[in-house]
XYZ file of C-alpha atoms in Angstrom:
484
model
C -26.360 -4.379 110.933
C -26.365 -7.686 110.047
C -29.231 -6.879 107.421
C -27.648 -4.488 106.041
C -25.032 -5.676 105.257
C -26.245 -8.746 103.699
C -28.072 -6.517 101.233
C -24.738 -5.213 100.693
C -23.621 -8.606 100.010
C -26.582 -9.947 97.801
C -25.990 -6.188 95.381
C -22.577 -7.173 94.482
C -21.374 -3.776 94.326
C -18.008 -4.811 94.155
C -18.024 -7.207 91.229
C -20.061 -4.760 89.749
C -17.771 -2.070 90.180
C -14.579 -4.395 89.440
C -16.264 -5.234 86.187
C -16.752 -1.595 85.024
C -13.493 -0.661 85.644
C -12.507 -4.187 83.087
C -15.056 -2.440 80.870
C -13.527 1.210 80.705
C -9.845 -0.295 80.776
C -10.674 -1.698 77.958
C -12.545 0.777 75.630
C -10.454 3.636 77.766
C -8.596 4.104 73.784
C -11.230 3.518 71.389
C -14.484 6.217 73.138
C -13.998 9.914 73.446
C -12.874 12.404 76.191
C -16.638 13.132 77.347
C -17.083 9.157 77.305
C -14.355 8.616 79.474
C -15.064 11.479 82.337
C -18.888 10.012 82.003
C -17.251 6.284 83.028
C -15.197 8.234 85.749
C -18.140 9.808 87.396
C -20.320 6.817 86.921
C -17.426 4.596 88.508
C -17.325 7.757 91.520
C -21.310 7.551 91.854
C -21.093 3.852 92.743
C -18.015 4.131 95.171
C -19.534 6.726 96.814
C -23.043 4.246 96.942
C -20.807 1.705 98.469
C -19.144 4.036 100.675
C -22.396 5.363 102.085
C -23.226 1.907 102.847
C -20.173 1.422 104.617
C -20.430 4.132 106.525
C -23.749 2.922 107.776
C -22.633 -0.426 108.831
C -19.992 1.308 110.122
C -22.555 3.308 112.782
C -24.519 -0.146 113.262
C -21.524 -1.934 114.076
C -20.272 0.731 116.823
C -23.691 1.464 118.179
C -23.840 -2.177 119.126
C -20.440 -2.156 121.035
C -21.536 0.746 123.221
C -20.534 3.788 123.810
C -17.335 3.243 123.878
C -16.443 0.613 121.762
C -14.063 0.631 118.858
C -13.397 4.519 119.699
C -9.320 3.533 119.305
C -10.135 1.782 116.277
C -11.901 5.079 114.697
C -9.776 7.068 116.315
C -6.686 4.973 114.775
C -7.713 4.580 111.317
C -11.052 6.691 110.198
C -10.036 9.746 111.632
C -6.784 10.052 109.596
C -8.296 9.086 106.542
C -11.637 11.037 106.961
C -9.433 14.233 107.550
C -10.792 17.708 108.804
C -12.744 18.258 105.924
C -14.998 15.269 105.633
C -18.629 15.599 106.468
C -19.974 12.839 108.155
C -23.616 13.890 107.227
C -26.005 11.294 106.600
C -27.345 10.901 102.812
C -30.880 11.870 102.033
C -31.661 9.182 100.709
C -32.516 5.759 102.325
C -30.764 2.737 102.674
C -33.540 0.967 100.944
C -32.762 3.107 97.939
C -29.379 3.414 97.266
C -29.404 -0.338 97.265
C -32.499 -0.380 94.851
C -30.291 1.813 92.749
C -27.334 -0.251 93.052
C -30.019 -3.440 91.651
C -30.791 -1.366 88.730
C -27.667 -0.433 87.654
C -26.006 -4.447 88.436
C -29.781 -5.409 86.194
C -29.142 -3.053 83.528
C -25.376 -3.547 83.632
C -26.471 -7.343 82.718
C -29.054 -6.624 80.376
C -25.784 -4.392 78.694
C -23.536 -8.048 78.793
C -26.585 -10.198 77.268
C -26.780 -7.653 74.565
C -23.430 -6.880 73.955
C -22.807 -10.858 74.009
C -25.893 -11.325 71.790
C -24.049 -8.293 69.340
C -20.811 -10.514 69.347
C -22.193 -13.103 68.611
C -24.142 -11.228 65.663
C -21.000 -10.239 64.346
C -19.505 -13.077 64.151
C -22.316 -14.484 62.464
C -21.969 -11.501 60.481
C -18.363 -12.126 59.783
C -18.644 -15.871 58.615
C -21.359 -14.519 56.645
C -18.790 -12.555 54.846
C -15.814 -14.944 54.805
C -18.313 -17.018 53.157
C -18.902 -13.963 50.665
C -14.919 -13.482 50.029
C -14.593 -17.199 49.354
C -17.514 -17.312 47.347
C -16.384 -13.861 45.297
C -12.209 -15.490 45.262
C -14.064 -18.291 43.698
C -15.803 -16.300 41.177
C -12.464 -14.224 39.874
C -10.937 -17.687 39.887
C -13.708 -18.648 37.311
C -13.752 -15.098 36.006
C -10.257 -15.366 35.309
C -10.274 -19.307 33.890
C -12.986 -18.058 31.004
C -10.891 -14.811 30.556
C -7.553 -17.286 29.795
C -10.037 -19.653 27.787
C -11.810 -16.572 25.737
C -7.731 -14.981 25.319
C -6.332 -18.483 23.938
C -10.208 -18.992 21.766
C -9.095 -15.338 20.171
C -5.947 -16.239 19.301
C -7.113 -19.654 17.662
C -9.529 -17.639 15.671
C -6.899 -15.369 15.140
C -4.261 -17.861 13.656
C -7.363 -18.888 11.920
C -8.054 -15.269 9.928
C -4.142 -15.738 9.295
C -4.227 -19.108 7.861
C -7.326 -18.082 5.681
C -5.913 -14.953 4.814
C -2.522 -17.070 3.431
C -4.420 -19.663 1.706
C -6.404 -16.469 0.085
C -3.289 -14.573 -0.947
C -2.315 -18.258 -2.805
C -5.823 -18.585 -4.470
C -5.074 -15.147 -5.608
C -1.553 -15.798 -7.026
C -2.965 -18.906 -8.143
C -5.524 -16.737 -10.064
C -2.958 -14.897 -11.431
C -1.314 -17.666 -12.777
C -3.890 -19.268 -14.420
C -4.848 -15.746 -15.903
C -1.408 -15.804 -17.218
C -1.227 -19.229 -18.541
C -4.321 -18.465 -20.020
C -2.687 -15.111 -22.015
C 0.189 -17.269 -23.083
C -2.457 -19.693 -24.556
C -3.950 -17.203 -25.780
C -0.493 -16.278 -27.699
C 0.518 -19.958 -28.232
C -3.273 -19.637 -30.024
C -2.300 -16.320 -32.322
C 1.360 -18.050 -32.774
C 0.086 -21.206 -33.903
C -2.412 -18.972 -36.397
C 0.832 -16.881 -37.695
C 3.217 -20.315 -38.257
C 0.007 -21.674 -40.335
C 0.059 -18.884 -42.575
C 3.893 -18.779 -42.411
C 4.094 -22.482 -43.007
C 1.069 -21.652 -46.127
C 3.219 -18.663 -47.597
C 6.768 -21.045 -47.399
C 4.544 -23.571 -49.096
C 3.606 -21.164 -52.059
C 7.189 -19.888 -51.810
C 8.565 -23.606 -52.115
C 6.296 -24.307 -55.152
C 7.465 -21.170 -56.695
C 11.159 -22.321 -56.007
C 10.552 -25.901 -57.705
C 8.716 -24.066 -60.632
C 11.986 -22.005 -61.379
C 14.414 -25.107 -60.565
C 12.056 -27.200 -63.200
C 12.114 -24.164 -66.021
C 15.800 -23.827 -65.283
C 16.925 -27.197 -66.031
C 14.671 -27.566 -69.187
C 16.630 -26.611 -72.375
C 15.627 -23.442 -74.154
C 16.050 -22.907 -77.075
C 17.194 -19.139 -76.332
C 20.777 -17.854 -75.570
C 21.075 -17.914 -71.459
C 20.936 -14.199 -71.022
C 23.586 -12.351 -68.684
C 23.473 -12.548 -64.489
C 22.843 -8.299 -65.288
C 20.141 -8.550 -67.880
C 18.253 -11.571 -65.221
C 14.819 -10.113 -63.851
C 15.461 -8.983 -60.386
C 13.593 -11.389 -57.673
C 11.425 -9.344 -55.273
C 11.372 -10.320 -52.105
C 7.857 -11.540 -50.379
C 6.410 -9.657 -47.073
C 7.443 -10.968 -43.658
C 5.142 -12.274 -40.901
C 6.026 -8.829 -39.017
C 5.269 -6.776 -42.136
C 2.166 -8.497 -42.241
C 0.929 -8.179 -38.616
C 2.329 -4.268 -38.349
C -0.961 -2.903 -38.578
C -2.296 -5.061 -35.951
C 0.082 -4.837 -33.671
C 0.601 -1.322 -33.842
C -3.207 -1.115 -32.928
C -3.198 -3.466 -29.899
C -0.089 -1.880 -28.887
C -1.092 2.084 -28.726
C -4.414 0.590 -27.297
C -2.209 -1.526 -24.831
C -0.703 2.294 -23.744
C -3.846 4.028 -23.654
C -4.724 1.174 -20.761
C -1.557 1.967 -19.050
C -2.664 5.321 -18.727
C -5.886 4.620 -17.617
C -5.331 1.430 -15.718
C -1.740 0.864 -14.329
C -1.251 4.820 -13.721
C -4.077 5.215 -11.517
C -2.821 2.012 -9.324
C 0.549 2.958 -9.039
C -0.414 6.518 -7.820
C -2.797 5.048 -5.617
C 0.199 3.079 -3.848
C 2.451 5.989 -4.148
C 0.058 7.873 -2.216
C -0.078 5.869 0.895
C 3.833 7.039 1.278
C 3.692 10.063 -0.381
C 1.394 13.426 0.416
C 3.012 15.574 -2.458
C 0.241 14.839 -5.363
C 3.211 16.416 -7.481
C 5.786 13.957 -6.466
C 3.819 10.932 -7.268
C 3.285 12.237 -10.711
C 7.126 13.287 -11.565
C 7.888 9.529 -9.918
C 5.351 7.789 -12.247
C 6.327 9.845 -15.433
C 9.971 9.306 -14.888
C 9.421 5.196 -14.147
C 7.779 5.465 -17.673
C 10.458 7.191 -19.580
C 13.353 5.152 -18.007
C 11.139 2.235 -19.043
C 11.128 2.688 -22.491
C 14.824 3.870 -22.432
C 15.588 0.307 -20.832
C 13.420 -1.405 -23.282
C 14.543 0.053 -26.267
C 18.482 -0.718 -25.012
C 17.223 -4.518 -24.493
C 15.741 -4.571 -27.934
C 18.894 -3.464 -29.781
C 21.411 -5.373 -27.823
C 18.828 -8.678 -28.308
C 18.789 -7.846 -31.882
C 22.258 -7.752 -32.616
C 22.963 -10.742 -30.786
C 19.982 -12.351 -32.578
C 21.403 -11.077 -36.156
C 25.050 -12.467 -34.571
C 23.576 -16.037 -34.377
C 21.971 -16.306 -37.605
C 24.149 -14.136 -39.546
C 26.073 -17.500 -40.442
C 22.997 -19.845 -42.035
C 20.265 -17.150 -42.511
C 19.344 -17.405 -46.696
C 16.014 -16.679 -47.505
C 13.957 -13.918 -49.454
C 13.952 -11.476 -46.600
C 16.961 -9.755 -45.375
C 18.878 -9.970 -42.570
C 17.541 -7.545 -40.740
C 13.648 -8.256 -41.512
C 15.082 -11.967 -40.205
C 16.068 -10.960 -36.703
C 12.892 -8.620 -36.371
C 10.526 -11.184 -37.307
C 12.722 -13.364 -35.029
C 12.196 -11.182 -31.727
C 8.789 -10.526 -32.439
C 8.221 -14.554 -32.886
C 9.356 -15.015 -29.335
C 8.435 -12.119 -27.447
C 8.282 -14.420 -23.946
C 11.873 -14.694 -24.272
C 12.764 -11.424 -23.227
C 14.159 -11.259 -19.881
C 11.574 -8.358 -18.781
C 12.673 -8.886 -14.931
C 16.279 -7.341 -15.532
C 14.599 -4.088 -17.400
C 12.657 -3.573 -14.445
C 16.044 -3.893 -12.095
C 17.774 -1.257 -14.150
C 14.897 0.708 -14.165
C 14.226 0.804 -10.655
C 18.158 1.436 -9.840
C 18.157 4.304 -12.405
C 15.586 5.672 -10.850
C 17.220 5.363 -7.358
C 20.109 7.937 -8.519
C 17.976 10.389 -10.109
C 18.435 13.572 -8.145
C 14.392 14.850 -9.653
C 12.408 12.709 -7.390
C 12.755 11.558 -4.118
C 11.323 8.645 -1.901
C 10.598 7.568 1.916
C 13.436 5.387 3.006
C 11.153 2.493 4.926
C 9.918 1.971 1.059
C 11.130 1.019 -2.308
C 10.065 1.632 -6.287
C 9.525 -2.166 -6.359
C 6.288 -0.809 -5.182
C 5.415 0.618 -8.644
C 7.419 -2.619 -10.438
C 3.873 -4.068 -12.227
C 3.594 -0.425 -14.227
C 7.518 -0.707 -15.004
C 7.099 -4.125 -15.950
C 4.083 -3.145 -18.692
C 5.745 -0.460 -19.614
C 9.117 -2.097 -20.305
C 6.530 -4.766 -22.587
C 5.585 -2.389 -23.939
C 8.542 -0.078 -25.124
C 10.595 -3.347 -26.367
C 7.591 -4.758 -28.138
C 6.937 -1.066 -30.077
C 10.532 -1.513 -31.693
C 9.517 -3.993 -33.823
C 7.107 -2.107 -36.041
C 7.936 -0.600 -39.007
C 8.528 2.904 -37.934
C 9.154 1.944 -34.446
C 7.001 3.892 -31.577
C 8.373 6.199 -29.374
C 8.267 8.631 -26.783
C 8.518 12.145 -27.285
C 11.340 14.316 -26.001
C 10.049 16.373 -22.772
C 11.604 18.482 -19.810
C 10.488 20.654 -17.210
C 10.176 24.539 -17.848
C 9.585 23.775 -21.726
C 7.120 25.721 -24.000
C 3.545 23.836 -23.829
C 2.986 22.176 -27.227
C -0.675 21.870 -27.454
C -0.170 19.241 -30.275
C 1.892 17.065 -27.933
C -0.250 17.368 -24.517
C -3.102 18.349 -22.557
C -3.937 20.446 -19.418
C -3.718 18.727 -16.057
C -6.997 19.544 -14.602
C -5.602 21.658 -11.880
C -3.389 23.147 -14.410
C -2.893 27.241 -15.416
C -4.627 27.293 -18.910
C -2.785 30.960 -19.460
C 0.718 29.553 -18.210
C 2.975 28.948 -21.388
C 5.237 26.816 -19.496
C 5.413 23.023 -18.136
C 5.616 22.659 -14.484
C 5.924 19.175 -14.426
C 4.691 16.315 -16.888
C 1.970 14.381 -15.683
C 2.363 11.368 -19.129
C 4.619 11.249 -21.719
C 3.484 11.682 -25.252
C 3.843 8.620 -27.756
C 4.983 9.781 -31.029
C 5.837 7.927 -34.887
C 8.559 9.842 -36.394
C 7.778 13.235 -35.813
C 3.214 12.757 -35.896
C 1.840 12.632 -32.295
C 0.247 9.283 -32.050
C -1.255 9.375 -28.204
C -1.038 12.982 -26.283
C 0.553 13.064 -23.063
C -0.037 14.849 -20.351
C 1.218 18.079 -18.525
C 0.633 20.900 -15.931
C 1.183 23.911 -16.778
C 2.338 26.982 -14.497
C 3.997 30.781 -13.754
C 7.509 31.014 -13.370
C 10.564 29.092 -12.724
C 9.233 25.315 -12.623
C 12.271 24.508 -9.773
C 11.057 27.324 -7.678
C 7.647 27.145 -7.795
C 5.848 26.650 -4.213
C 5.033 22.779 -4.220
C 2.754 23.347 -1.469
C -0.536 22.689 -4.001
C -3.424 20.820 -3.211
C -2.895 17.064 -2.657
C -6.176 16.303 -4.035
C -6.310 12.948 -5.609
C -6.666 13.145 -8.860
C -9.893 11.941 -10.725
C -10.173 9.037 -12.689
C -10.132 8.870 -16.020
C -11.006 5.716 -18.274
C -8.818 7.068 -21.623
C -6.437 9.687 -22.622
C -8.163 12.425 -24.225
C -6.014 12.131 -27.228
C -7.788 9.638 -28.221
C -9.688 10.499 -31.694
C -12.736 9.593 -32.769
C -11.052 7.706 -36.270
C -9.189 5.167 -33.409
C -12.223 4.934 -31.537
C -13.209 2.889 -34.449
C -10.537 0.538 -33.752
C -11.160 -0.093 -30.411
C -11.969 -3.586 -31.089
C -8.265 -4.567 -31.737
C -7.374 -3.985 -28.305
C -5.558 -7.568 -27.096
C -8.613 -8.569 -25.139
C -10.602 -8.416 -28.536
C -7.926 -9.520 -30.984
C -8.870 -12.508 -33.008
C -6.198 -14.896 -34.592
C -7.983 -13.895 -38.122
C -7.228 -10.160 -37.259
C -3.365 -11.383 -37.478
C-alpha cells in the first residue's frame, strides 16, 4: 500500500488535475462547445484514474487491518456515497499503467506549458516587434506630414511668385503701351512740327506780300485813288486743313478699314466669352459704332463753337472764321476729351432696349473699339465734306451699293436681318461698304437660334477697290511728314 501510494504521490495527479481545471476556467469563453465537453471528459478520465487508484489503496489499506477492520468506517462513509448502483469491479488495466498514463499526460501537459510559455514569449517578442513598427511608421507620417506642410508653404511661395511676375508683367505691358503711345504722339509732335514749318513758310510769304502792299500803298501815285468798290477783291490763301484734306481723308478711311479688320474682331472675341448669341455680339458691336460717331460728331460741334466763341473776338486773318476754328481743332486733336465720348457712349448704350448684356459684365469691355471709333468720328468732321455714316435699320431693303453679304447670310433674302458694319459714306457716294445679313421675314421675329459659329477673319472690308489699294501706303503707320 505504501508503494502505491507513493506512486500516487510522485504522479501529482492532483496538481495536475487542479491545473487543468485553471486551464479550462480560463479559455472556458474563448474555445467552442466540442472543446469544452472534450476538457470535461478529459478532466472525468483523470478523476476517474485517480479514483481507481484510490480505490486500490483503499483495498490495501483494509486488507492490512484484517478482516474486520475499518468495516464501520466503509460502512459509515463509502457505502452511502458508493450507492446501490456502483460497481466495485476492478479496472482492466494495471496499476502500473494507469499511473504510466497519468506520467504521460503530467509530461505532455508540461511539454504543453514550455510551449505555450515559449509562444508567449514569441508574442511578445512579436508585439515589441510591432510597437517598434507603429513608432517607427508614427514617425514616418510625422515626417510625411512635415515635407507635406514644407512642399504646401514651397507652393504657395512659388505661387505668390507666378503672382508677383505676372504683376510686374501686366506693368511691362502697360509700360509698353505707354511708350508705344508716347512714341505716336512723337510721331504727331513730328508731322505737327512739319505742318507749323510750312505754316510758319506760307505766313512768311503771306507777311512779305502784306509789306509789299503796305510799301506800294504809301508811295504816291500819280493816279486818282480808285473807289473801296472798284478795289481788286483779295483772295484768300488755302488753310493748313485744306491743304492736308487729301491726306487725312486717306489715313482716316484707311484708319476705319483697320477698325473693321482689327478692333472688330477683338471686341467680338471678348464679347464672346459672355455671350453665345453670334447675333448679339454683332448688333452690340454695330450699335457701339454708330453711337460712337453720334457722340463724336456732338463733341466736334459743341468744341467748335466754343472754339469759334473764343476767337471770335481777335481772329483777323485771310481765312474765315470758320476755316479758323477747323484748322484750330484739327491743330490740337490730343485735346479732345475722348474719355467722356466713351462714357456717354457706353451709358447710351446701357438704355437701348435692341441689345442686351450679362449683368456680372459691363460694355467697358468693348471701351478700346469705342474709344477708336469716337477718334475717329470727331477727327472725320474736319474734312472738307465731312465723313459719315450711312443711315441703316433693321428690316430695310438690302442696298447692294451700300453693303455686302454676311457669309452666313440668305443671298435671295431682300431684307436686312441685322447689320453686321455700318457703311461710311461722303455726301450721298459710298466711300467704305458696310456690312449686313440678310434674311426671310419679319427681322424681330426671326428664330435667333442660328449657328454660333465664330465668324472668320478677315484682314479688309471687301469694299475696298482696287484704285484705294493704290493708296495703301498713306495708312498712319506709313505716313511721312512730306506726305502732309
Amino acid at each position: 500500500m505504501a508503494a502505491a501510494l507513493r506512486r500516487l504521490t510522485l504522479a501529482s495527479s492532483f496538481g495536475l488535475l487542479q491545473d487543468k481545471l485553471e486551464s479550462w476556467n480560463n479559455d472556458y469563453h474563448i474555445i467552442s462547445c466540442d472543446q469544452n465537453l472534450n476538457r470535461c471528459c478529459e478532466l472525468i478520465e483523470l478523476s476517474a484514474k485517480i479514483q481507481e487508484e484510490l480505490f486500490t489503496i483503499l483495498n490495501l489499506a483494509a486488507a492490512e487491518g484484517g478482516r474486520y477492520a475499518g468495516v464501520d468506517t466503509l460502512k459509515t462513509r463509502l457505502l452511502p456515497w458508493l450507492g446501490t448502483c456502483f460497481s466495485m469491479a476492478r479496472p482492466s488495466v494495471s496499476d502500473d499503467a494507469n499511473l504510466q498514463l497519468i506520467q504521460d499526460s503530467v509530461a505532455q501537459d508540461r511539454r504543453i506549458r514550455e510551449r505555450s510559455v515559449s509562444h508567449d514569449s514569441e508574442l511578445s517578442s512579436t508585439r515589441l516587434e510591432m510597437d517598434s513598427f507603429r513608432a517607427a511608421l508614427t514617425d514616418v507620417q510625422r515626417e510625411l506630414g512635415e515635407t507635406k506642410s514644407k512642399s504646401l508653404t514651397a507652393q504657395l511661395a512659388n505661387e505668390d511668385e507666378i503672382l508677383q511676375l505676372k504683376a510686374d508683367l501686366r506693368s511691362a505691358h502697360e509700360q509698353s503701351e505707354t511708350y508705344k503711345r508716347k512714341l505716336d504722339s512723337l510721331d504727331d509732335y513730328e508731322r505737327q512740327i512739319c505742318l507749323l514749318r510750312d505754316e510758319v513758310s506760307y505766313l512768311s510769304t503771306e507777311k512779305a506780300l502784306l509789306q509789299d502792299r503796305l510799301v506800294r500803298s504809301r508811295s504816291p501815285s500819280p493816279l486818282p485813288r480808285l473807289s473801296r468798290s472798284s478795289s481788286p477783291v483779295r483772295t484768300e490763301s488755302p488753310t493748313r486743313a485744306q491743304l492736308t484734306n487729301a491726306s487725312r481723308h486717306a489715313r482716316l478711311v484707311s484708319r476705319f478699314h483697320d477698325l473693321y479688320a482689327v478692333e472688330r474682331l477683338e471686341a467680338q472675341t471678348l464679347l464672346r466669352r459672355h455671350i453665345s448669341d453670334l447675333e448679339m455680339v454683332q448688333k452690340i458691336i454695330f450699335i457701339a459704332v454708330v453711337e460712337s460717331f453720334k457722340i463724336g460728331k456732338v463733341a466736334y460741334r459743341q468744341w467748335k463753337l466754343r472754339v469759334k466763341k473764343t476767337l471770335s473776338p481777335s481772329h483777323f486773318g485771310p481765312e474765315s472764321l470758320e476755316d479758323a476754328a477747323v484748322d484750330y481743332i484739327m491743330r490740337n486733336l490730343d485735346i479732345y476729351d475722348v474719355q467722356a465720348s466713351v462714357n456717354d457712349v457706353i451709358n447710351s448704350m446701357n438704355v437701348n432696349p435692341r441689345i442686351s448684356f450679362p449683368p456680372e459684365v459691363d460694355f467697358v469691355l468693348i471701351s478700346p473699339l469705342i474709344r477708336d471709333a469716337c477718334r475717329i468720328a470727331f477727327s472725320m468732321q474736319t474734312l472738307d465734306p465731312a465723313l459719315d455714316l450711312a443711315f441703316a435699320t433693321d428690316g430695310e431693303l438690302y442696298n447692294d451699293r451700300k453693303y455686302r453679304r454676311s457669309y452666313d447670310a440668305d443671298f435671295s433674302a431682300p431684307l436686312v436681318v441685322h447689320h453686321v458694319w455700318p457703311a461710311l459714306v461722303e455726301g450721298d457716294a459710298v466711300v467704305v461698304k458696310g456690312e449686313a445679313l440678310t434674311g426671310r421675314g419679319v427681322p424681330w421675329r426671326r428664330n435667333r437660334g442660328r449657328s454660333t459659329s465664330p465668324v472668320r477673319s478677315r484682314s479688309l472690308s471687301p469694299s475696298r477697290s482696287l484704285a484705294f489699294n493704290s493708296k495703301r501706303s498713306l495708312s498712319p503707320e506709313r505716313l511721312t511728314s512730306s506726305c502732309l
